[in-house]
Coordinates of C-alpha atoms in Angstrom, one line a residue:
Chain A
X171 CA -25.4 42.6 1.9
X172 CA -23.2 41.2 -0.8
X173 CA -20.2 43.1 0.5
X174 CA -20.6 41.9 4.0
X175 CA -21.0 38.4 2.8
X176 CA -17.7 38.7 1.0
X177 CA -16.0 40.1 4.0
X178 CA -17.3 37.2 6.1
X179 CA -15.9 34.8 3.5
X180 CA -12.6 36.5 3.8
X181 CA -12.6 36.2 7.5
X182 CA -13.8 32.6 7.4
X183 CA -11.1 31.7 4.9
X184 CA -8.4 32.9 7.3
X185 CA -10.1 31.2 10.2
X186 CA -9.9 27.8 8.4
X187 CA -6.4 28.2 7.0
X188 CA -4.9 30.3 9.9
X189 CA -4.1 27.5 12.4
X190 CA -2.1 25.6 9.7
X191 CA -0.6 28.7 8.3
X192 CA 0.8 29.7 11.7
X193 CA 2.7 26.4 11.8
X194 CA 3.9 26.7 8.2
X195 CA 5.2 30.2 8.9
X196 CA 6.9 29.1 12.2
X197 CA 8.3 25.8 11.0
X198 CA 8.9 26.3 7.3
X199 CA 9.0 30.0 6.2
X200 CA 10.9 31.6 9.1
X201 CA 13.5 28.8 9.3
X202 CA 14.0 29.0 5.5
X203 CA 14.6 32.7 5.7
X204 CA 16.8 32.3 8.7
X205 CA 18.8 29.7 7.0
X206 CA 19.4 32.0 4.1
X207 CA 20.8 34.6 6.4
X208 CA 23.0 32.0 8.3
X209 CA 24.6 31.1 5.0
X210 CA 26.4 34.4 5.0
X211 CA 27.6 34.2 8.6
X212 CA 30.1 32.1 10.5
X213 CA 27.5 30.9 13.0
X214 CA 28.8 28.1 15.2
X215 CA 26.8 26.4 17.9
X216 CA 27.5 28.0 21.3
X217 CA 29.9 30.6 20.0
X218 CA 28.7 34.1 21.1
X219 CA 30.2 36.2 18.3
X220 CA 28.6 35.5 15.0
X221 CA 30.1 37.6 12.2
X222 CA 28.7 38.4 8.8
X223 CA 31.1 36.8 6.4
X224 CA 29.6 37.5 3.1
X225 CA 30.4 34.9 0.5
X226 CA 33.0 33.1 2.6
X227 CA 31.0 30.0 3.1
X228 CA 30.1 29.7 -0.5
X229 CA 33.8 30.2 -1.5
X230 CA 34.8 27.6 1.1
X231 CA 32.2 25.1 -0.3
X232 CA 33.4 25.5 -3.8
X233 CA 37.0 24.9 -2.7
X234 CA 36.1 21.9 -0.5
X235 CA 37.1 18.5 -1.9
X236 CA 34.6 16.7 0.3
X237 CA 31.8 18.8 -1.2
X238 CA 32.7 17.4 -4.7
X239 CA 33.1 13.9 -3.3
X240 CA 29.6 14.3 -1.8
X241 CA 28.2 15.4 -5.1
X242 CA 29.8 12.4 -6.8
X243 CA 28.4 10.1 -4.1
X244 CA 25.0 11.7 -4.4
X245 CA 25.0 11.0 -8.2
X246 CA 26.0 7.4 -7.5
X247 CA 23.1 7.2 -5.0
X248 CA 20.7 8.6 -7.6
X249 CA 21.7 5.6 -9.9
X250 CA 19.4 3.5 -7.7
X251 CA 16.3 5.5 -8.8
X252 CA 16.1 4.3 -12.5
X253 CA 17.2 0.8 -11.5
X254 CA 14.5 0.6 -8.9
X255 CA 11.9 2.0 -11.3
X256 CA 12.9 -0.5 -14.0
X257 CA 12.6 -3.4 -11.7
X258 CA 9.3 -2.1 -10.3
X259 CA 7.8 -1.9 -13.8
X260 CA 8.7 -5.5 -14.6
X261 CA 7.4 -6.8 -11.3
X262 CA 4.2 -4.7 -11.7
X263 CA 3.5 -6.1 -15.2
X264 CA 3.9 -9.6 -14.0
X265 CA 1.9 -9.0 -10.8
X266 CA -0.8 -7.3 -12.8
X267 CA -1.4 -10.5 -14.8
X268 CA -1.4 -12.9 -12.0
X269 CA -4.7 -13.4 -10.3
X270 CA -3.7 -15.6 -7.4
X271 CA -1.9 -14.2 -4.4
X272 CA -1.9 -10.7 -6.0
X273 CA -2.8 -9.0 -2.7
X274 CA -0.3 -11.0 -0.6
X275 CA 2.5 -10.4 -3.1
X276 CA 1.7 -6.7 -3.3
X277 CA 1.9 -6.5 0.5
X278 CA 5.2 -8.4 0.6
X279 CA 6.8 -5.9 -1.8
X280 CA 5.5 -3.0 0.0
X281 CA 6.7 -4.1 3.4
X282 CA 10.2 -2.5 3.3
X283 CA 8.7 0.9 2.5
X284 CA 6.5 1.0 5.6
X285 CA 9.1 -0.3 8.1
X286 CA 11.7 1.7 9.9
X287 CA 14.7 2.6 7.7
X288 CA 17.0 2.3 10.7
X289 CA 16.0 -1.2 11.5
X290 CA 16.4 -2.5 8.0
X291 CA 19.7 -0.6 7.7
X292 CA 21.1 -2.7 10.6
X293 CA 19.8 -5.9 9.1
X294 CA 21.5 -5.2 5.8
X295 CA 24.7 -4.2 7.7
X296 CA 24.9 -7.8 8.9
X297 CA 23.8 -9.4 5.6
X298 CA 26.6 -7.5 3.9
X299 CA 29.4 -8.6 6.3
X300 CA 32.3 -9.2 4.0
X301 CA 33.9 -12.2 5.7
X302 CA 31.1 -14.2 7.0
X303 CA 27.9 -12.5 6.0
X304 CA 25.1 -14.5 4.3
X305 CA 25.3 -12.6 1.0
X306 CA 29.0 -13.3 0.5
X307 CA 28.4 -16.8 1.7
X308 CA 25.9 -17.3 -1.2
X309 CA 28.3 -15.6 -3.7
X310 CA 31.1 -17.9 -2.6
X311 CA 29.0 -21.0 -2.8
X312 CA 28.2 -20.2 -6.5
X313 CA 31.8 -19.9 -7.3
X314 CA 32.7 -16.3 -6.8
X315 CA 35.9 -16.6 -4.8
X316 CA 36.5 -12.8 -4.3
X317 CA 33.1 -11.3 -3.5
X318 CA 33.0 -7.5 -2.9
X319 CA 33.7 -6.0 0.5
X320 CA 30.3 -4.2 0.3
X321 CA 30.0 -1.6 3.0
X322 CA 33.6 -2.2 4.2
X323 CA 35.6 -1.0 1.2
X324 CA 35.6 2.4 -0.5
X325 CA 34.9 1.2 -4.0
X326 CA 31.9 -0.9 -3.2
X327 CA 30.2 0.9 -0.3
X328 CA 28.1 3.3 -2.3
X329 CA 26.8 0.4 -4.4
X330 CA 25.9 -1.5 -1.3
X331 CA 23.8 1.5 -0.2
X332 CA 22.3 1.6 -3.7
X333 CA 21.2 -2.0 -3.3
X334 CA 19.5 -1.4 0.0
X335 CA 17.8 1.7 -1.3
X336 CA 16.6 -0.1 -4.5
X337 CA 15.1 -2.8 -2.2
X338 CA 13.5 -0.1 0.0
X339 CA 11.9 1.9 -2.9
X340 CA 10.8 -1.1 -5.1
X341 CA 7.5 -1.7 -3.4
X342 CA 6.5 2.0 -3.6
X343 CA 7.4 2.3 -7.2
X344 CA 5.6 -1.0 -8.0
X345 CA 2.3 0.2 -6.3
X346 CA 2.3 3.3 -8.4
X347 CA 2.9 1.3 -11.5
X348 CA 0.1 -1.2 -10.6
X349 CA -2.3 1.7 -10.2
X350 CA -1.2 3.1 -13.6
X351 CA -1.5 -0.3 -15.3
X352 CA -5.0 -0.7 -14.0
X353 CA -6.0 2.3 -16.1
X354 CA -4.8 0.7 -19.3
X355 CA -7.9 -0.4 -21.2
X356 CA -8.3 -4.1 -21.6
X357 CA -9.7 -3.7 -25.1
X358 CA -6.3 -2.3 -26.2
X359 CA -4.6 -5.3 -24.9
X360 CA -7.1 -7.7 -26.4
X361 CA -6.8 -6.0 -29.8
X362 CA -3.0 -6.4 -29.6
X363 CA -3.5 -10.1 -28.8
X364 CA -5.8 -10.6 -31.8
X365 CA -3.2 -8.9 -34.0
X366 CA -0.7 -11.5 -32.7
X367 CA 1.5 -9.4 -30.5
X368 CA 3.7 -11.4 -28.3
X369 CA 4.0 -10.7 -24.6
X370 CA 7.3 -8.9 -25.0
X371 CA 5.9 -6.8 -27.8
X372 CA 2.8 -5.8 -25.9
X373 CA 4.9 -4.8 -22.9
X374 CA 7.4 -2.8 -25.0
X375 CA 5.2 -1.1 -27.4
X376 CA 1.9 -0.7 -25.5
X377 CA 2.3 -0.9 -21.8
X378 CA 5.7 0.9 -21.4
X379 CA 4.6 3.9 -23.6
X380 CA 1.2 4.1 -21.9
X381 CA 2.7 4.3 -18.4
X382 CA 5.4 6.7 -19.5
X383 CA 3.8 9.6 -17.6
X384 CA 4.0 7.5 -14.5
X385 CA 7.6 6.6 -15.2
X386 CA 8.4 10.3 -15.5
X387 CA 6.7 11.1 -12.3
X388 CA 8.4 8.3 -10.4
X389 CA 11.7 9.4 -11.8
X390 CA 11.4 13.0 -10.7
X391 CA 9.9 12.3 -7.3
X392 CA 12.3 9.4 -6.7
X393 CA 15.3 11.6 -7.5
X394 CA 14.1 14.3 -5.1
X395 CA 13.3 11.8 -2.3
X396 CA 16.7 10.2 -2.7
X397 CA 18.6 13.4 -2.7
X398 CA 17.0 14.3 0.7
X399 CA 17.6 10.9 2.2
X400 CA 20.4 10.5 4.7
X401 CA 19.0 8.5 7.6
X402 CA 19.8 5.1 6.3
X403 CA 23.4 6.1 5.4
X404 CA 23.9 7.8 8.7
X405 CA 22.7 4.7 10.6
X406 CA 24.9 2.2 8.7
X407 CA 28.1 3.9 7.7
X408 CA 28.1 7.5 9.0
X409 CA 29.5 8.4 5.6
X410 CA 32.5 6.0 5.7
X411 CA 34.7 4.2 5.0
X412 CA 36.7 7.4 4.2
X413 CA 34.1 9.7 2.7
X414 CA 32.9 7.1 0.3
X415 CA 29.3 7.2 1.4
X416 CA 29.1 10.9 2.3
X417 CA 26.2 12.1 0.2
X418 CA 25.4 15.8 0.1
X419 CA 22.5 15.6 2.6
X420 CA 24.7 13.7 5.1
X421 CA 27.5 16.1 4.6
X422 CA 25.2 18.9 5.6
X423 CA 24.1 17.0 8.7
X424 CA 27.7 16.3 9.7
X425 CA 28.8 19.8 9.3
X426 CA 25.9 21.2 11.3
X427 CA 25.6 18.7 14.1
X428 CA 28.9 17.0 14.4
X429 CA 31.3 19.9 13.7
X430 CA 28.8 22.6 14.6
X431 CA 29.8 24.6 11.5
X432 CA 26.2 25.7 11.1
X433 CA 26.8 28.7 8.8
X434 CA 28.8 26.5 6.4
X435 CA 26.1 23.7 6.6
X436 CA 23.5 26.3 5.7
X437 CA 25.4 27.2 2.5
X438 CA 25.6 23.6 1.5
X439 CA 22.0 23.1 2.2
X440 CA 21.1 25.9 -0.2
X441 CA 23.2 24.1 -2.8
X442 CA 21.1 21.1 -2.2
X443 CA 18.0 23.3 -2.6
X444 CA 19.3 24.5 -6.0
X445 CA 19.7 20.9 -7.2
X446 CA 16.2 20.0 -6.0
X447 CA 14.8 23.1 -7.7
X448 CA 16.4 22.1 -11.0
X449 CA 14.6 18.7 -10.7
X450 CA 11.3 20.5 -9.8
X451 CA 11.6 22.8 -12.8
X452 CA 12.2 19.8 -15.1
X453 CA 9.1 18.2 -13.6
X454 CA 7.1 21.4 -14.1
X455 CA 8.2 21.7 -17.7
X456 CA 7.5 18.0 -18.3
X457 CA 4.0 18.3 -16.7
X458 CA 2.4 18.6 -20.0
X459 CA 3.7 15.1 -20.7
X460 CA 2.1 13.4 -17.8
X461 CA -0.9 15.3 -16.5
X462 CA -3.0 14.6 -19.6
X463 CA -3.3 11.0 -20.3
Chain B
X233 CA 7.2 -14.4 -9.1
X234 CA 6.8 -16.0 -5.7
X235 CA 10.6 -16.4 -5.7
X236 CA 11.1 -12.6 -6.2
X237 CA 8.6 -11.8 -3.5
X238 CA 10.5 -14.0 -1.1
X239 CA 13.7 -12.2 -2.0
X240 CA 12.0 -9.0 -0.9
X241 CA 11.3 -10.4 2.6
X242 CA 14.4 -12.5 3.1
X243 CA 16.1 -9.8 5.1
X244 CA 13.1 -9.8 7.4
X245 CA 13.1 -13.5 7.7
X246 CA 16.8 -13.6 8.4
X247 CA 16.4 -10.9 11.0
X248 CA 13.7 -12.8 12.9
X249 CA 15.6 -16.1 12.6
X250 CA 18.8 -14.6 13.8
X251 CA 17.1 -13.0 16.8
X252 CA 16.4 -16.5 18.1
X253 CA 19.9 -18.0 17.4
X254 CA 22.9 -18.4 19.5
X255 CA 25.9 -16.3 18.6
X256 CA 27.7 -19.2 17.1
X257 CA 24.8 -19.8 14.7
X258 CA 24.6 -16.3 13.3
X259 CA 27.0 -16.6 10.3
X260 CA 26.7 -20.3 9.9
X261 CA 26.6 -21.2 6.2
X262 CA 24.5 -22.7 4.6
X263 CA 22.0 -20.4 6.4
X264 CA 20.1 -22.2 9.1
X265 CA 16.6 -20.7 8.8
X266 CA 15.1 -22.4 11.8
X267 CA 17.4 -22.3 14.7
X268 CA 18.1 -25.6 16.5
X269 CA 16.8 -24.2 19.8
X270 CA 14.7 -21.1 20.0
X271 CA 16.7 -18.7 22.2
X272 CA 14.4 -16.1 23.7
X273 CA 17.1 -14.4 25.8
X274 CA 17.9 -11.7 23.2
X275 CA 14.3 -10.6 23.0
X276 CA 14.1 -10.6 26.8
X277 CA 17.2 -8.4 27.0
X278 CA 15.8 -5.9 24.4
X279 CA 12.5 -5.5 26.4
X280 CA 13.8 -5.6 29.9
X281 CA 17.4 -4.4 29.9
X282 CA 18.7 -1.0 30.9
X283 CA 17.7 0.4 27.5
X284 CA 14.2 -1.1 27.4
X285 CA 12.2 -0.8 24.3
X286 CA 9.1 -0.3 26.5
X287 CA 10.3 3.2 27.0
X288 CA 11.1 3.8 23.4
X289 CA 7.7 2.5 22.4
X290 CA 5.9 4.8 24.9
X291 CA 7.9 7.8 23.6
X292 CA 7.2 7.0 20.0
X293 CA 3.6 6.4 20.7
X294 CA 3.3 9.8 22.4
X295 CA 5.0 11.6 19.6
X296 CA 3.4 9.8 16.7
X297 CA -0.2 10.0 18.1
X298 CA -0.1 13.6 19.1
X299 CA 1.5 14.7 15.8
X300 CA -0.9 12.6 13.8
X301 CA -4.0 13.9 15.5
X302 CA -2.8 17.5 15.2
X303 CA -1.9 17.0 11.6
X304 CA -5.2 15.6 10.6
X305 CA -7.3 18.3 12.3
X306 CA -5.1 21.2 11.0
X307 CA -4.8 19.7 7.5
X308 CA -8.5 19.1 7.1
X309 CA -9.3 22.6 8.3
X310 CA -6.8 24.2 5.9
X311 CA -7.7 22.0 3.0
X312 CA -11.3 23.0 3.4
X313 CA -10.3 26.6 3.4
X314 CA -8.2 26.1 0.3
X315 CA -10.8 24.2 -1.6
X316 CA -14.2 25.4 -0.6
X317 CA -14.1 29.0 0.6
X318 CA -13.3 31.7 -1.9
X319 CA -11.3 34.6 -0.5
X320 CA -8.7 37.1 -1.5
X321 CA -5.1 35.8 -1.4
X322 CA -6.1 32.1 -1.4
X323 CA -4.2 31.2 -4.5
X324 CA -1.0 33.1 -3.6
X325 CA -1.1 31.4 -0.2
X326 CA -1.4 28.0 -1.8
X327 CA 1.5 28.8 -4.0
X328 CA 3.6 29.5 -0.9
X329 CA 2.6 26.1 0.4
X330 CA 3.6 24.5 -2.9
X331 CA 7.0 26.2 -2.9
X332 CA 7.7 25.0 0.7
X333 CA 7.6 21.4 -0.6
X334 CA 10.7 22.1 -2.6
X335 CA 12.8 23.2 0.4
X336 CA 14.8 20.2 1.6
X337 CA 14.6 19.4 5.4
X338 CA 18.4 20.0 5.6
X339 CA 17.8 23.7 4.9
X340 CA 15.5 23.9 7.9
X341 CA 17.4 21.8 10.5
X342 CA 19.9 24.4 11.7
X343 CA 17.5 27.3 12.0
X344 CA 14.9 25.0 13.7
X345 CA 17.6 23.9 16.1
X346 CA 18.4 27.5 17.0
X347 CA 14.8 28.4 17.3
X348 CA 13.9 25.4 19.5
X349 CA 16.9 26.1 21.7
X350 CA 15.7 29.7 22.1
X351 CA 12.1 28.7 22.8
X352 CA 13.2 26.0 25.3
X353 CA 11.7 23.1 23.5
X354 CA 15.0 21.6 22.2
X355 CA 15.5 18.2 23.6
X356 CA 11.9 17.8 24.5
X357 CA 9.2 15.8 22.7
X358 CA 7.6 19.1 21.7
X359 CA 10.4 19.6 19.2
X360 CA 9.0 16.7 17.3
X361 CA 5.3 17.0 18.0
X362 CA 4.8 20.7 17.3
X363 CA 6.4 20.8 13.8
X364 CA 4.9 17.3 13.2
X365 CA 1.4 18.7 13.4
X366 CA 1.9 20.7 10.2
X367 CA 2.2 18.7 7.1
X368 CA 2.0 20.3 3.7
X369 CA 1.4 16.9 2.1
X370 CA -1.6 16.4 4.3
X371 CA -3.1 19.7 3.2
X372 CA -2.6 18.7 -0.5
X373 CA -4.1 15.3 0.0
X374 CA -7.2 16.5 1.8
X375 CA -7.6 19.4 -0.6
X376 CA -7.6 17.0 -3.5
X377 CA -10.4 15.0 -1.9
X378 CA -12.5 18.1 -0.9
X379 CA -12.2 19.4 -4.5
X380 CA -13.8 16.2 -5.7
X381 CA -17.0 16.7 -3.6
X382 CA -19.5 18.6 -5.7
X383 CA -20.1 22.3 -4.8
X384 CA -23.9 21.8 -5.1
X385 CA -23.8 20.0 -1.8
X386 CA -22.5 23.1 -0.1
X387 CA -24.9 25.4 -1.9
X388 CA -27.9 23.3 -0.8
X389 CA -26.7 23.5 2.7
X390 CA -26.2 27.3 2.5
X391 CA -29.8 27.6 1.4
X392 CA -30.8 25.6 4.4
X393 CA -29.0 28.2 6.5
X394 CA -25.8 26.2 7.4
X395 CA -22.5 28.0 7.6
X396 CA -19.1 26.8 6.7
X397 CA -18.3 25.3 10.1
X398 CA -21.5 23.3 10.0
X399 CA -20.9 22.1 6.4
X400 CA -17.3 21.2 7.3
X401 CA -18.1 19.2 10.4
X402 CA -21.5 17.7 9.4
X403 CA -21.2 17.1 5.7
X404 CA -17.7 17.2 4.4
X405 CA -15.7 15.5 7.2
X406 CA -18.0 12.5 7.4
X407 CA -17.7 12.0 3.7
X408 CA -13.9 12.2 4.0
X409 CA -13.5 9.4 6.5
X410 CA -11.6 7.1 4.1
X411 CA -9.2 9.9 3.1
X412 CA -8.7 10.9 6.7
X413 CA -7.9 7.3 7.6
X414 CA -5.4 7.1 4.8
X415 CA -3.7 10.3 5.9
X416 CA -3.8 9.1 9.5
X417 CA -2.0 5.9 8.8
X418 CA 0.6 7.3 6.4
X419 CA 1.3 10.2 8.8
X420 CA 1.6 7.9 11.8
X421 CA 4.1 5.7 9.9
X422 CA 6.2 8.7 9.1
X423 CA 6.3 9.9 12.7
X424 CA 6.9 6.4 14.0
X425 CA 9.8 5.8 11.7
X426 CA 11.2 9.4 11.8
X427 CA 14.9 9.1 12.5
X428 CA 16.3 12.3 11.2
X429 CA 14.3 14.8 13.4
X430 CA 14.8 12.7 16.5
X431 CA 18.5 12.5 15.8
X432 CA 18.8 16.3 15.5
X433 CA 16.4 17.4 18.2
X434 CA 16.7 14.8 21.0
X435 CA 19.7 14.2 23.3
X436 CA 18.4 12.7 26.6
X437 CA 18.3 9.0 26.5
X438 CA 15.0 8.8 28.3
X439 CA 13.3 10.8 25.5
X440 CA 14.5 8.5 22.7
X441 CA 12.0 7.2 20.2
X442 CA 12.2 3.8 18.6
X443 CA 14.6 4.6 15.8
X444 CA 17.0 6.4 18.1
X445 CA 16.6 3.7 20.8
X446 CA 17.4 1.1 18.2
X447 CA 20.5 2.9 17.1
X448 CA 21.6 3.4 20.6
X449 CA 21.1 -0.3 21.5
X450 CA 23.1 -1.4 18.5
X451 CA 26.0 1.0 19.0
X452 CA 26.3 -0.2 22.6
X453 CA 26.1 -3.8 21.7
X454 CA 27.9 -3.9 18.4
X455 CA 29.2 -7.4 18.9
X456 CA 25.9 -8.9 20.0
X457 CA 24.4 -9.7 16.6
X458 CA 21.5 -11.7 17.9
X459 CA 20.6 -8.8 20.2
X460 CA 20.8 -6.4 17.3
X461 CA 18.4 -8.4 15.3
X462 CA 16.0 -8.8 18.2
X463 CA 16.1 -5.0 18.6
X464 CA 15.5 -4.5 14.9
X465 CA 12.5 -6.9 15.1
X466 CA 11.1 -4.9 18.0
X467 CA 11.6 -1.7 15.9
X468 CA 9.7 -3.1 12.9
X469 CA 6.8 -5.1 14.4
X470 CA 4.4 -2.2 15.2
X471 CA 4.5 -0.8 11.6
X472 CA 4.0 -4.3 10.2
X473 CA 0.9 -4.6 12.4
X474 CA -0.3 -1.1 11.3
X475 CA 0.3 -2.0 7.7
X476 CA -1.5 -5.3 7.9
X477 CA -4.5 -3.6 9.5
X478 CA -4.6 -0.6 7.2
X479 CA -3.1 -2.1 4.1
X480 CA -6.0 -1.0 1.8
X481 CA -5.8 2.6 3.0
X482 CA -2.0 2.8 2.8
X483 CA -1.7 1.3 -0.7
X484 CA -4.7 3.2 -2.2
X485 CA -3.6 6.4 -0.5
X486 CA -0.1 6.2 -1.8
X487 CA -1.2 5.2 -5.3
X488 CA -3.9 7.8 -5.6
X489 CA -1.8 10.7 -4.2
X490 CA 1.0 10.0 -6.7
X491 CA -0.9 9.0 -9.8
X492 CA -3.9 11.3 -9.5
X493 CA -2.3 14.1 -7.5

């Protein structure tokens, strides 16, 4: 009786998970294994003879200047994550105190996150026009005679992308902070007030440490999300001018679907995987810090 | 504070305002927020021209609705299996799911491209819909919710002679309605805004979804700034509507899945 019940459980378990598992195998596991194999071949789209080339792609990657430029750009892109988190914390603290308009303001901040990245990318492209765009218009009117070229020059393009991305992520980060701030006990804050703590002191020595698990979580997930992102950059600059906005994820896309160097692209994509794994391991090791409040 | 919030939506306001201006007014400084004459011609062009947004909307709607419906059903089923049925191999299988979240989409693009080409679904909507029906995030989110439902409820139902399918469809699913709504809205917004997959897997112009159609429109009209902004407005409006309707679900869903997950 008991044995047959167990057997039935087993069968039912597969029945529930099976349909989803089939998709995960088809669209995640098989492609992942296949990609690992492709990394060691010279597979090009439409070319009939695919040869096993061993470590050639990896060697080529390590000798490719653009690969290092892409890593550098990716690091510059990742700069936006702590900035956006810092801003989001400040906004969340202020918004958490204000009673009026809280819902409306929260929605306004969250708007970019829900809208199409491609659409906002094009809006920003015009806002950033170097000669007659509104942003440089404002900068000139406040006395900056030589405003940056933003997306049009190699030194400033990655920072312009950073600004867009900070704006894009701010609402999301803020919502998470608001949720975390709601868990902070009001008694603690009142006690601090009675002890004569100033606003700044309360924020710095009570709120900030208390939400540190959230900060850590946002930092790691934000880094991973940013590393994967390439749609907005592809839509606005396609990696240019020069290779100044070619981040690693965009570099993979370009190699695979513009140059059809798919074996090579697979090798770079596994380099990206390695980086993401490092971040995930850090998160896993840091879990103790944020899972228990 | 209000000032900062306005800074957040200034790009949107500028976009809408520019879509109604004449070309000469686009880069006028100081910025003219309310155009002298509302010029509807750009919007008309976006909706009725050769590359009509009607087509992109219909394509996006098809892809997003089918993907989302599939994703909800399959995620809920799997999440029930992972959280409320005990069977051998459950935990290792869940670990596999976990590990797949680490694999960046870039790793999967090339093999998926080759597989879809081979299976004959490359450059069809199925290339977006079929993989879109499987979301690991969805399984996680629903599992989280199902775990919070007390096991006693199932035990009581077992004693009354109900099986897992009955418990799932009659007890657990109705309780999970708010979570299902959250997942539905978040998933729909992903599919609606998905640019990367459409970029890789679609070629034919009449299959384009909104993000691709938008890009296409802008590349072809790269001097028509007003038209660009009218197109961007068209691309954004549906998600703003969805957001306004489902704000509570979206914000709570996002917050709870990150803070408590």
